[in-house]
DNA sequence: CAGTGGTCTAGACCACTCA
DNA sequence: GAGTGGTCTAGACCACTGT
């Protein structure tokens, strides 16, 4: 680590750059402990704050995680859950009898758990109402909130909105348990076979509520998917807003090009 | 702002929470200037560092941006570019004569610019080779790097890999200019009509190189899309890795459910 | 020019982890 | 108990912005 007097970078950046380089070249591998802030400060002749800032830079980049009282460590990248477009396939549903999510997690050798934490009747938010084609005078929908876990770690939340006119009188409006074949089997029973999906995808940093609920470390964004289920008449019958930890989830779509 | 003696939050969090609340309730609207660090420090009776840390928290959440020497401001959310699955449609391509990207940006009233910054022959990286179905003994591909701008702001980079066996002898291997109808028209000329696409989507924080190249502010993640073009025989003929600023780009897919 | 953010120093107390 | 990160204070110099 030669001292370049012509180095324009501030000390905290320089320390961060050095550590990043050492992570990339394998000096510190995934899970390894990085030098403590006090060690770094001594080594670089800076204040402890400056070394701490360097570590913070790496945390924001998603390269390191800190454990209070224990040290800072190179982040180990967990296997990504790949949520594919085929997760909505009817044959997959019927052969496994599992919900799309359970099928995907099980396929990866992890233990899935889904918890429906609330079912209530509300007015749909603006963007949801628009995608469901609801008039302003009847935005009444069933709101179902689901939490998804893999090996008991929370990995995503999904909030589903179903027009009251469709859900009224079925288990969709009342019961956390969807029965065999899960959600889309019930829609099929009600005359709405899932025929097309629209998925609008964006990414952003999590809100403090999401950080708390999904236990999201620093430097990890969320993927937000606004999903619309469409039946054989081209009519939307369900909208779900998914929010998922971007370090645990990836999306994998395979689709035909349509003219 | 009543002082709760039982407030367990550290001062920096408390200031950040207060500001976040005021941004949410409209006290500070998009583009408004937030109080200076020195003002906040005085107001809360803390050190300037603590106020600065509070502003940093909001920046990491993507809620605020700082301009050196001028102040910190509530981030104004730019209109999202929605890159849809229909961007690959042949009819769209033929009616507009524009590349997918140009068509999409123009539709939004912005001025598109695409720059091909390099064309070279290389060996494909592991994940690309796998998706192209290349043997280990012939990974030779053409690598084309494209930068995409909207109103002269860089919004995404795309690196396309084409098997040498396909590109050899065509403009794909040599020329930045793709001619009328652009990339996929040339593949069609070569007997590879685009029939299906696979898109693998993830999100993460940008690397320092990406921050520099795409001019990405703090608190903004990137969307990474690994795109595979597949012809009417089901054979992949092209892979592109897109990296895009998540605050400028969203993805919008509409696809049939296949059994 | 005054005001602003960017970053640093030097020291401090706390809460936590690990052997 | 020794070591660690989390966070704070109080002060400082610099580079940049706007008028």
mmCIF file of N, CA and C in Angstrom, chain B residues 141-234:
data_model
loop_
_atom_site.group_PDB
_atom_site.id
_atom_site.type_symbol
_atom_site.label_atom_id
_atom_site.label_comp_id
_atom_site.label_asym_id
_atom_site.label_seq_id
_atom_site.Cartn_x
_atom_site.Cartn_y
_atom_site.Cartn_z
ATOM 1 N N UNK B 141 -17.114 -15.057 -29.420
ATOM 2 C CA UNK B 141 -18.309 -14.251 -29.672
ATOM 3 C C UNK B 141 -17.912 -12.829 -30.064
ATOM 4 N N UNK B 142 -18.850 -12.138 -30.685
ATOM 5 C CA UNK B 142 -18.693 -10.709 -30.880
ATOM 6 C C UNK B 142 -19.312 -10.008 -29.691
ATOM 7 N N UNK B 143 -18.573 -9.077 -29.137
ATOM 8 C CA UNK B 143 -19.068 -8.314 -27.993
ATOM 9 C C UNK B 143 -19.331 -6.883 -28.445
ATOM 10 N N UNK B 144 -20.559 -6.449 -28.321
ATOM 11 C CA UNK B 144 -20.924 -5.094 -28.722
ATOM 12 C C UNK B 144 -21.412 -4.333 -27.494
ATOM 13 N N UNK B 145 -20.794 -3.203 -27.217
ATOM 14 C CA UNK B 145 -21.216 -2.437 -26.043
ATOM 15 C C UNK B 145 -21.984 -1.204 -26.487
ATOM 16 N N UNK B 146 -23.189 -1.068 -25.950
ATOM 17 C CA UNK B 146 -24.045 0.059 -26.326
ATOM 18 C C UNK B 146 -24.457 0.879 -25.115
ATOM 19 N N UNK B 147 -24.381 2.192 -25.280
ATOM 20 C CA UNK B 147 -24.848 3.098 -24.225
ATOM 21 C C UNK B 147 -26.118 3.779 -24.704
ATOM 22 N N UNK B 148 -27.081 3.872 -23.805
ATOM 23 C CA UNK B 148 -28.384 4.420 -24.153
ATOM 24 C C UNK B 148 -28.630 5.698 -23.365
ATOM 25 N N UNK B 149 -29.023 6.744 -24.088
ATOM 26 C CA UNK B 149 -29.268 8.033 -23.450
ATOM 27 C C UNK B 149 -30.706 8.485 -23.718
ATOM 28 N N UNK B 150 -31.254 9.238 -22.775
ATOM 29 C CA UNK B 150 -32.534 9.915 -22.988
ATOM 30 C C UNK B 150 -32.303 11.384 -22.643
ATOM 31 N N UNK B 151 -32.553 12.266 -23.591
ATOM 32 C CA UNK B 151 -32.241 13.675 -23.386
ATOM 33 C C UNK B 151 -30.801 13.838 -22.905
ATOM 34 N N UNK B 152 -29.910 13.070 -23.495
ATOM 35 C CA UNK B 152 -28.472 13.128 -23.201
ATOM 36 C C UNK B 152 -28.070 12.692 -21.797
ATOM 37 N N UNK B 153 -29.015 12.134 -21.047
ATOM 38 C CA UNK B 153 -28.653 11.522 -19.777
ATOM 39 C C UNK B 153 -28.461 10.029 -19.992
ATOM 40 N N UNK B 154 -27.358 9.461 -19.480
ATOM 41 C CA UNK B 154 -27.178 8.024 -19.653
ATOM 42 C C UNK B 154 -28.160 7.263 -18.770
ATOM 43 N N UNK B 155 -28.919 6.342 -19.331
ATOM 44 C CA UNK B 155 -29.900 5.620 -18.519
ATOM 45 C C UNK B 155 -29.648 4.124 -18.470
ATOM 46 N N UNK B 156 -28.942 3.577 -19.475
ATOM 47 C CA UNK B 156 -28.611 2.160 -19.383
ATOM 48 C C UNK B 156 -27.446 1.802 -20.297
ATOM 49 N N UNK B 157 -26.835 0.670 -19.988
ATOM 50 C CA UNK B 157 -25.779 0.102 -20.817
ATOM 51 C C UNK B 157 -26.218 -1.293 -21.193
ATOM 52 N N UNK B 158 -25.928 -1.685 -22.424
ATOM 53 C CA UNK B 158 -26.219 -3.047 -22.844
ATOM 54 C C UNK B 158 -25.002 -3.645 -23.516
ATOM 55 N N UNK B 159 -24.609 -4.830 -23.071
ATOM 56 C CA UNK B 159 -23.487 -5.519 -23.701
ATOM 57 C C UNK B 159 -24.021 -6.776 -24.358
ATOM 58 N N UNK B 160 -23.941 -6.799 -25.685
ATOM 59 C CA UNK B 160 -24.508 -7.907 -26.447
ATOM 60 C C UNK B 160 -23.423 -8.893 -26.867
ATOM 61 N N UNK B 161 -23.721 -10.175 -26.729
ATOM 62 C CA UNK B 161 -22.800 -11.224 -27.154
ATOM 63 C C UNK B 161 -23.451 -12.056 -28.249
ATOM 64 N N UNK B 162 -22.750 -12.189 -29.380
ATOM 65 C CA UNK B 162 -23.274 -12.942 -30.512
ATOM 66 C C UNK B 162 -22.243 -13.994 -30.905
ATOM 67 N N UNK B 163 -22.653 -15.256 -31.010
ATOM 68 C CA UNK B 163 -21.675 -16.290 -31.397
ATOM 69 C C UNK B 163 -20.970 -15.890 -32.690
ATOM 70 N N UNK B 164 -19.674 -16.101 -32.719
ATOM 71 C CA UNK B 164 -18.890 -15.713 -33.889
ATOM 72 C C UNK B 164 -19.412 -16.421 -35.146
ATOM 73 N N UNK B 165 -19.836 -17.643 -34.976
ATOM 74 C CA UNK B 165 -20.333 -18.428 -36.103
ATOM 75 C C UNK B 165 -21.530 -17.746 -36.764
ATOM 76 N N UNK B 166 -22.286 -16.993 -35.995
ATOM 77 C CA UNK B 166 -23.455 -16.311 -36.553
ATOM 78 C C UNK B 166 -23.089 -14.938 -37.102
ATOM 79 N N UNK B 167 -22.253 -14.226 -36.357
ATOM 80 C CA UNK B 167 -21.962 -12.834 -36.716
ATOM 81 C C UNK B 167 -20.955 -12.715 -37.858
ATOM 82 N N UNK B 168 -20.104 -13.728 -38.017
ATOM 83 C CA UNK B 168 -19.002 -13.676 -38.988
ATOM 84 C C UNK B 168 -19.495 -13.286 -40.385
ATOM 85 N N UNK B 169 -18.908 -12.253 -40.923
ATOM 86 C CA UNK B 169 -19.233 -11.844 -42.284
ATOM 87 C C UNK B 169 -20.385 -10.867 -42.397
ATOM 88 N N UNK B 170 -21.109 -10.616 -41.292
ATOM 89 C CA UNK B 170 -22.224 -9.665 -41.365
ATOM 90 C C UNK B 170 -21.839 -8.350 -40.689
ATOM 91 N N UNK B 171 -22.695 -7.376 -40.825
ATOM 92 C CA UNK B 171 -22.440 -6.098 -40.163
ATOM 93 C C UNK B 171 -22.399 -6.245 -38.654
ATOM 94 N N UNK B 172 -23.000 -7.318 -38.133
ATOM 95 C CA UNK B 172 -23.018 -7.525 -36.685
ATOM 96 C C UNK B 172 -21.611 -7.551 -36.114
ATOM 97 N N UNK B 173 -20.675 -8.056 -36.909
ATOM 98 C CA UNK B 173 -19.311 -8.220 -36.408
ATOM 99 C C UNK B 173 -18.447 -6.995 -36.638
ATOM 100 N N UNK B 174 -18.944 -6.054 -37.413
ATOM 101 C CA UNK B 174 -18.043 -4.989 -37.834
ATOM 102 C C UNK B 174 -18.562 -3.578 -37.622
ATOM 103 N N UNK B 175 -19.862 -3.375 -37.817
ATOM 104 C CA UNK B 175 -20.322 -2.006 -37.925
ATOM 105 C C UNK B 175 -21.198 -1.575 -36.761
ATOM 106 N N UNK B 176 -20.982 -0.345 -36.332
ATOM 107 C CA UNK B 176 -21.821 0.199 -35.269
ATOM 108 C C UNK B 176 -23.229 0.465 -35.777
ATOM 109 N N UNK B 177 -23.315 0.720 -37.063
ATOM 110 C CA UNK B 177 -24.629 1.040 -37.630
ATOM 111 C C UNK B 177 -25.334 -0.220 -38.114
ATOM 112 N N UNK B 178 -26.504 -0.444 -37.558
ATOM 113 C CA UNK B 178 -27.225 -1.679 -37.849
ATOM 114 C C UNK B 178 -28.147 -1.575 -39.054
ATOM 115 N N UNK B 179 -28.314 -0.370 -39.563
ATOM 116 C CA UNK B 179 -29.210 -0.208 -40.718
ATOM 117 C C UNK B 179 -30.674 -0.242 -40.325
ATOM 118 N N UNK B 180 -31.507 -0.165 -41.309
ATOM 119 C CA UNK B 180 -32.959 -0.044 -41.079
ATOM 120 C C UNK B 180 -33.520 -1.235 -40.319
ATOM 121 N N UNK B 181 -34.286 -0.941 -39.268
ATOM 122 C CA UNK B 181 -34.899 -2.008 -38.494
ATOM 123 C C UNK B 181 -33.990 -2.533 -37.401
ATOM 124 N N UNK B 182 -32.695 -2.137 -37.484
ATOM 125 C CA UNK B 182 -31.800 -2.411 -36.374
ATOM 126 C C UNK B 182 -31.451 -3.889 -36.167
ATOM 127 N N UNK B 183 -30.989 -4.186 -34.995
ATOM 128 C CA UNK B 183 -30.372 -5.470 -34.671
ATOM 129 C C UNK B 183 -31.189 -6.696 -35.080
ATOM 130 N N UNK B 184 -32.446 -6.726 -34.686
ATOM 131 C CA UNK B 184 -33.210 -7.957 -34.893
ATOM 132 C C UNK B 184 -33.603 -8.167 -36.348
ATOM 133 N N UNK B 185 -33.642 -7.077 -37.118
ATOM 134 C CA UNK B 185 -33.847 -7.229 -38.562
ATOM 135 C C UNK B 185 -32.648 -7.940 -39.179
ATOM 136 N N UNK B 186 -31.448 -7.642 -38.679
ATOM 137 C CA UNK B 186 -30.248 -8.298 -39.222
ATOM 138 C C UNK B 186 -30.225 -9.778 -38.860
ATOM 139 N N UNK B 187 -30.628 -10.091 -37.632
ATOM 140 C CA UNK B 187 -30.681 -11.505 -37.251
ATOM 141 C C UNK B 187 -31.682 -12.246 -38.123
ATOM 142 N N UNK B 188 -32.769 -11.568 -38.442
ATOM 143 C CA UNK B 188 -33.781 -12.209 -39.282
ATOM 144 C C UNK B 188 -33.203 -12.469 -40.677
ATOM 145 N N UNK B 189 -32.441 -11.496 -41.192
ATOM 146 C CA UNK B 189 -31.760 -11.704 -42.483
ATOM 147 C C UNK B 189 -30.885 -12.953 -42.449
ATOM 148 N N UNK B 190 -30.305 -13.209 -41.292
ATOM 149 C CA UNK B 190 -29.362 -14.324 -41.163
ATOM 150 C C UNK B 190 -30.059 -15.641 -40.816
ATOM 151 N N UNK B 191 -31.392 -15.633 -40.853
ATOM 152 C CA UNK B 191 -32.116 -16.874 -40.597
ATOM 153 C C UNK B 191 -32.446 -17.117 -39.141
ATOM 154 N N UNK B 192 -32.395 -16.056 -38.342
ATOM 155 C CA UNK B 192 -32.739 -16.200 -36.922
ATOM 156 C C UNK B 192 -33.817 -15.203 -36.524
ATOM 157 N N UNK B 193 -35.049 -15.462 -36.947
ATOM 158 C CA UNK B 193 -36.126 -14.551 -36.542
ATOM 159 C C UNK B 193 -36.361 -14.641 -35.037
ATOM 160 N N UNK B 194 -36.481 -13.489 -34.383
ATOM 161 C CA UNK B 194 -36.695 -13.466 -32.930
ATOM 162 C C UNK B 194 -38.092 -14.002 -32.623
ATOM 163 N N UNK B 195 -38.141 -15.115 -31.910
ATOM 164 C CA UNK B 195 -39.416 -15.794 -31.678
ATOM 165 C C UNK B 195 -39.786 -15.821 -30.200
ATOM 166 N N UNK B 196 -38.782 -16.024 -29.360
ATOM 167 C CA UNK B 196 -39.002 -15.998 -27.918
ATOM 168 C C UNK B 196 -37.886 -15.183 -27.274
ATOM 169 N N UNK B 197 -38.169 -14.678 -26.078
ATOM 170 C CA UNK B 197 -37.091 -14.095 -25.294
ATOM 171 C C UNK B 197 -37.134 -14.683 -23.893
ATOM 172 N N UNK B 198 -35.941 -14.776 -23.303
ATOM 173 C CA UNK B 198 -35.849 -15.104 -21.890
ATOM 174 C C UNK B 198 -35.215 -13.902 -21.229
ATOM 175 N N UNK B 199 -35.800 -13.426 -20.137
ATOM 176 C CA UNK B 199 -35.204 -12.294 -19.440
ATOM 177 C C UNK B 199 -35.076 -12.630 -17.963
ATOM 178 N N UNK B 200 -33.845 -12.581 -17.483
ATOM 179 C CA UNK B 200 -33.573 -12.863 -16.080
ATOM 180 C C UNK B 200 -33.238 -11.549 -15.384
ATOM 181 N N UNK B 201 -34.024 -11.224 -14.381
ATOM 182 C CA UNK B 201 -33.971 -9.885 -13.795
ATOM 183 C C UNK B 201 -33.517 -9.928 -12.350
ATOM 184 N N UNK B 202 -32.566 -9.060 -12.019
ATOM 185 C CA UNK B 202 -32.185 -8.912 -10.624
ATOM 186 C C UNK B 202 -31.912 -7.444 -10.342
ATOM 187 N N UNK B 203 -31.762 -7.120 -9.078
ATOM 188 C CA UNK B 203 -31.476 -5.739 -8.680
ATOM 189 C C UNK B 203 -30.381 -5.760 -7.633
ATOM 190 N N UNK B 204 -29.557 -4.730 -7.644
ATOM 191 C CA UNK B 204 -28.448 -4.639 -6.690
ATOM 192 C C UNK B 204 -27.955 -3.203 -6.665
ATOM 193 N N UNK B 205 -27.045 -2.910 -5.740
ATOM 194 C CA UNK B 205 -26.438 -1.593 -5.736
ATOM 195 C C UNK B 205 -25.361 -1.552 -6.820
ATOM 196 N N UNK B 206 -25.164 -0.403 -7.435
ATOM 197 C CA UNK B 206 -24.196 -0.304 -8.523
ATOM 198 C C UNK B 206 -22.756 -0.409 -8.028
ATOM 199 N N UNK B 207 -21.865 -0.866 -8.895
ATOM 200 C CA UNK B 207 -20.429 -0.837 -8.596
ATOM 201 C C UNK B 207 -19.939 0.602 -8.772
ATOM 202 N N UNK B 208 -18.763 0.927 -8.236
ATOM 203 C CA UNK B 208 -18.222 2.277 -8.420
ATOM 204 C C UNK B 208 -18.094 2.632 -9.904
ATOM 205 N N UNK B 209 -17.759 1.657 -10.745
ATOM 206 C CA UNK B 209 -17.649 1.915 -12.185
ATOM 207 C C UNK B 209 -19.012 2.320 -12.751
ATOM 208 N N UNK B 210 -20.044 1.620 -12.329
ATOM 209 C CA UNK B 210 -21.381 1.947 -12.830
ATOM 210 C C UNK B 210 -21.844 3.302 -12.319
ATOM 211 N N UNK B 211 -21.500 3.605 -11.072
ATOM 212 C CA UNK B 211 -21.837 4.915 -10.531
ATOM 213 C C UNK B 211 -21.217 6.013 -11.384
ATOM 214 N N UNK B 212 -19.969 5.796 -11.757
ATOM 215 C CA UNK B 212 -19.274 6.800 -12.562
ATOM 216 C C UNK B 212 -19.846 6.864 -13.977
ATOM 217 N N UNK B 213 -20.039 5.712 -14.598
ATOM 218 C CA UNK B 213 -20.460 5.691 -15.988
ATOM 219 C C UNK B 213 -21.889 6.155 -16.199
ATOM 220 N N UNK B 214 -22.772 5.737 -15.320
ATOM 221 C CA UNK B 214 -24.187 6.084 -15.499
ATOM 222 C C UNK B 214 -24.596 7.290 -14.662
ATOM 223 N N UNK B 215 -23.623 7.884 -13.949
ATOM 224 C CA UNK B 215 -23.895 9.061 -13.124
ATOM 225 C C UNK B 215 -25.054 8.760 -12.168
ATOM 226 N N UNK B 216 -24.879 7.721 -11.376
ATOM 227 C CA UNK B 216 -25.941 7.272 -10.480
ATOM 228 C C UNK B 216 -25.811 7.941 -9.122
ATOM 229 N N UNK B 217 -26.852 8.620 -8.659
ATOM 230 C CA UNK B 217 -26.796 9.244 -7.332
ATOM 231 C C UNK B 217 -26.869 8.199 -6.216
ATOM 232 N N UNK B 218 -26.543 8.630 -4.994
ATOM 233 C CA UNK B 218 -26.666 7.742 -3.841
ATOM 234 C C UNK B 218 -28.112 7.265 -3.704
ATOM 235 N N UNK B 219 -28.252 6.070 -3.176
ATOM 236 C CA UNK B 219 -29.596 5.586 -2.877
ATOM 237 C C UNK B 219 -30.375 5.119 -4.084
ATOM 238 N N UNK B 220 -29.695 4.910 -5.197
ATOM 239 C CA UNK B 220 -30.382 4.401 -6.389
ATOM 240 C C UNK B 220 -29.759 3.073 -6.808
ATOM 241 N N UNK B 221 -30.542 2.004 -6.811
ATOM 242 C CA UNK B 221 -30.016 0.708 -7.248
ATOM 243 C C UNK B 221 -30.014 0.582 -8.765
ATOM 244 N N UNK B 222 -29.495 -0.514 -9.268
ATOM 245 C CA UNK B 222 -29.590 -0.797 -10.701
ATOM 246 C C UNK B 222 -30.407 -2.068 -10.921
ATOM 247 N N UNK B 223 -31.073 -2.085 -12.051
ATOM 248 C CA UNK B 223 -31.732 -3.302 -12.526
ATOM 249 C C UNK B 223 -30.775 -3.973 -13.501
ATOM 250 N N UNK B 224 -30.558 -5.254 -13.326
ATOM 251 C CA UNK B 224 -29.736 -5.991 -14.282
ATOM 252 C C UNK B 224 -30.612 -7.006 -14.986
ATOM 253 N N UNK B 225 -30.602 -6.945 -16.312
ATOM 254 C CA UNK B 225 -31.421 -7.866 -17.100
ATOM 255 C C UNK B 225 -30.508 -8.680 -18.006
ATOM 256 N N UNK B 226 -30.543 -9.988 -17.829
ATOM 257 C CA UNK B 226 -29.802 -10.867 -18.727
ATOM 258 C C UNK B 226 -30.798 -11.396 -19.748
ATOM 259 N N UNK B 227 -30.657 -10.894 -20.965
ATOM 260 C CA UNK B 227 -31.651 -11.123 -22.017
ATOM 261 C C UNK B 227 -31.127 -12.133 -23.031
ATOM 262 N N UNK B 228 -31.931 -13.114 -23.373
ATOM 263 C CA UNK B 228 -31.550 -14.094 -24.391
ATOM 264 C C UNK B 228 -32.559 -14.073 -25.525
ATOM 265 N N UNK B 229 -32.055 -13.917 -26.747
ATOM 266 C CA UNK B 229 -32.916 -13.954 -27.927
ATOM 267 C C UNK B 229 -32.938 -15.358 -28.513
ATOM 268 N N UNK B 230 -34.137 -15.861 -28.808
ATOM 269 C CA UNK B 230 -34.300 -17.258 -29.238
ATOM 270 C C UNK B 230 -35.055 -17.287 -30.567
ATOM 271 N N UNK B 231 -34.595 -18.132 -31.508
ATOM 272 C CA UNK B 231 -35.210 -18.139 -32.838
ATOM 273 C C UNK B 231 -36.325 -19.183 -32.957
ATOM 274 N N UNK B 232 -36.840 -19.349 -34.182
ATOM 275 C CA UNK B 232 -38.002 -20.212 -34.385
ATOM 276 C C UNK B 232 -37.677 -21.697 -34.224
ATOM 277 N N UNK B 233 -36.393 -22.028 -34.108
ATOM 278 C CA UNK B 233 -36.032 -23.411 -33.804
ATOM 279 C C UNK B 233 -35.804 -23.623 -32.305
ATOM 280 N N UNK B 234 -36.028 -22.582 -31.540
ATOM 281 C CA UNK B 234 -35.775 -22.680 -30.115
ATOM 282 C C UNK B 234 -34.305 -22.515 -29.761
#
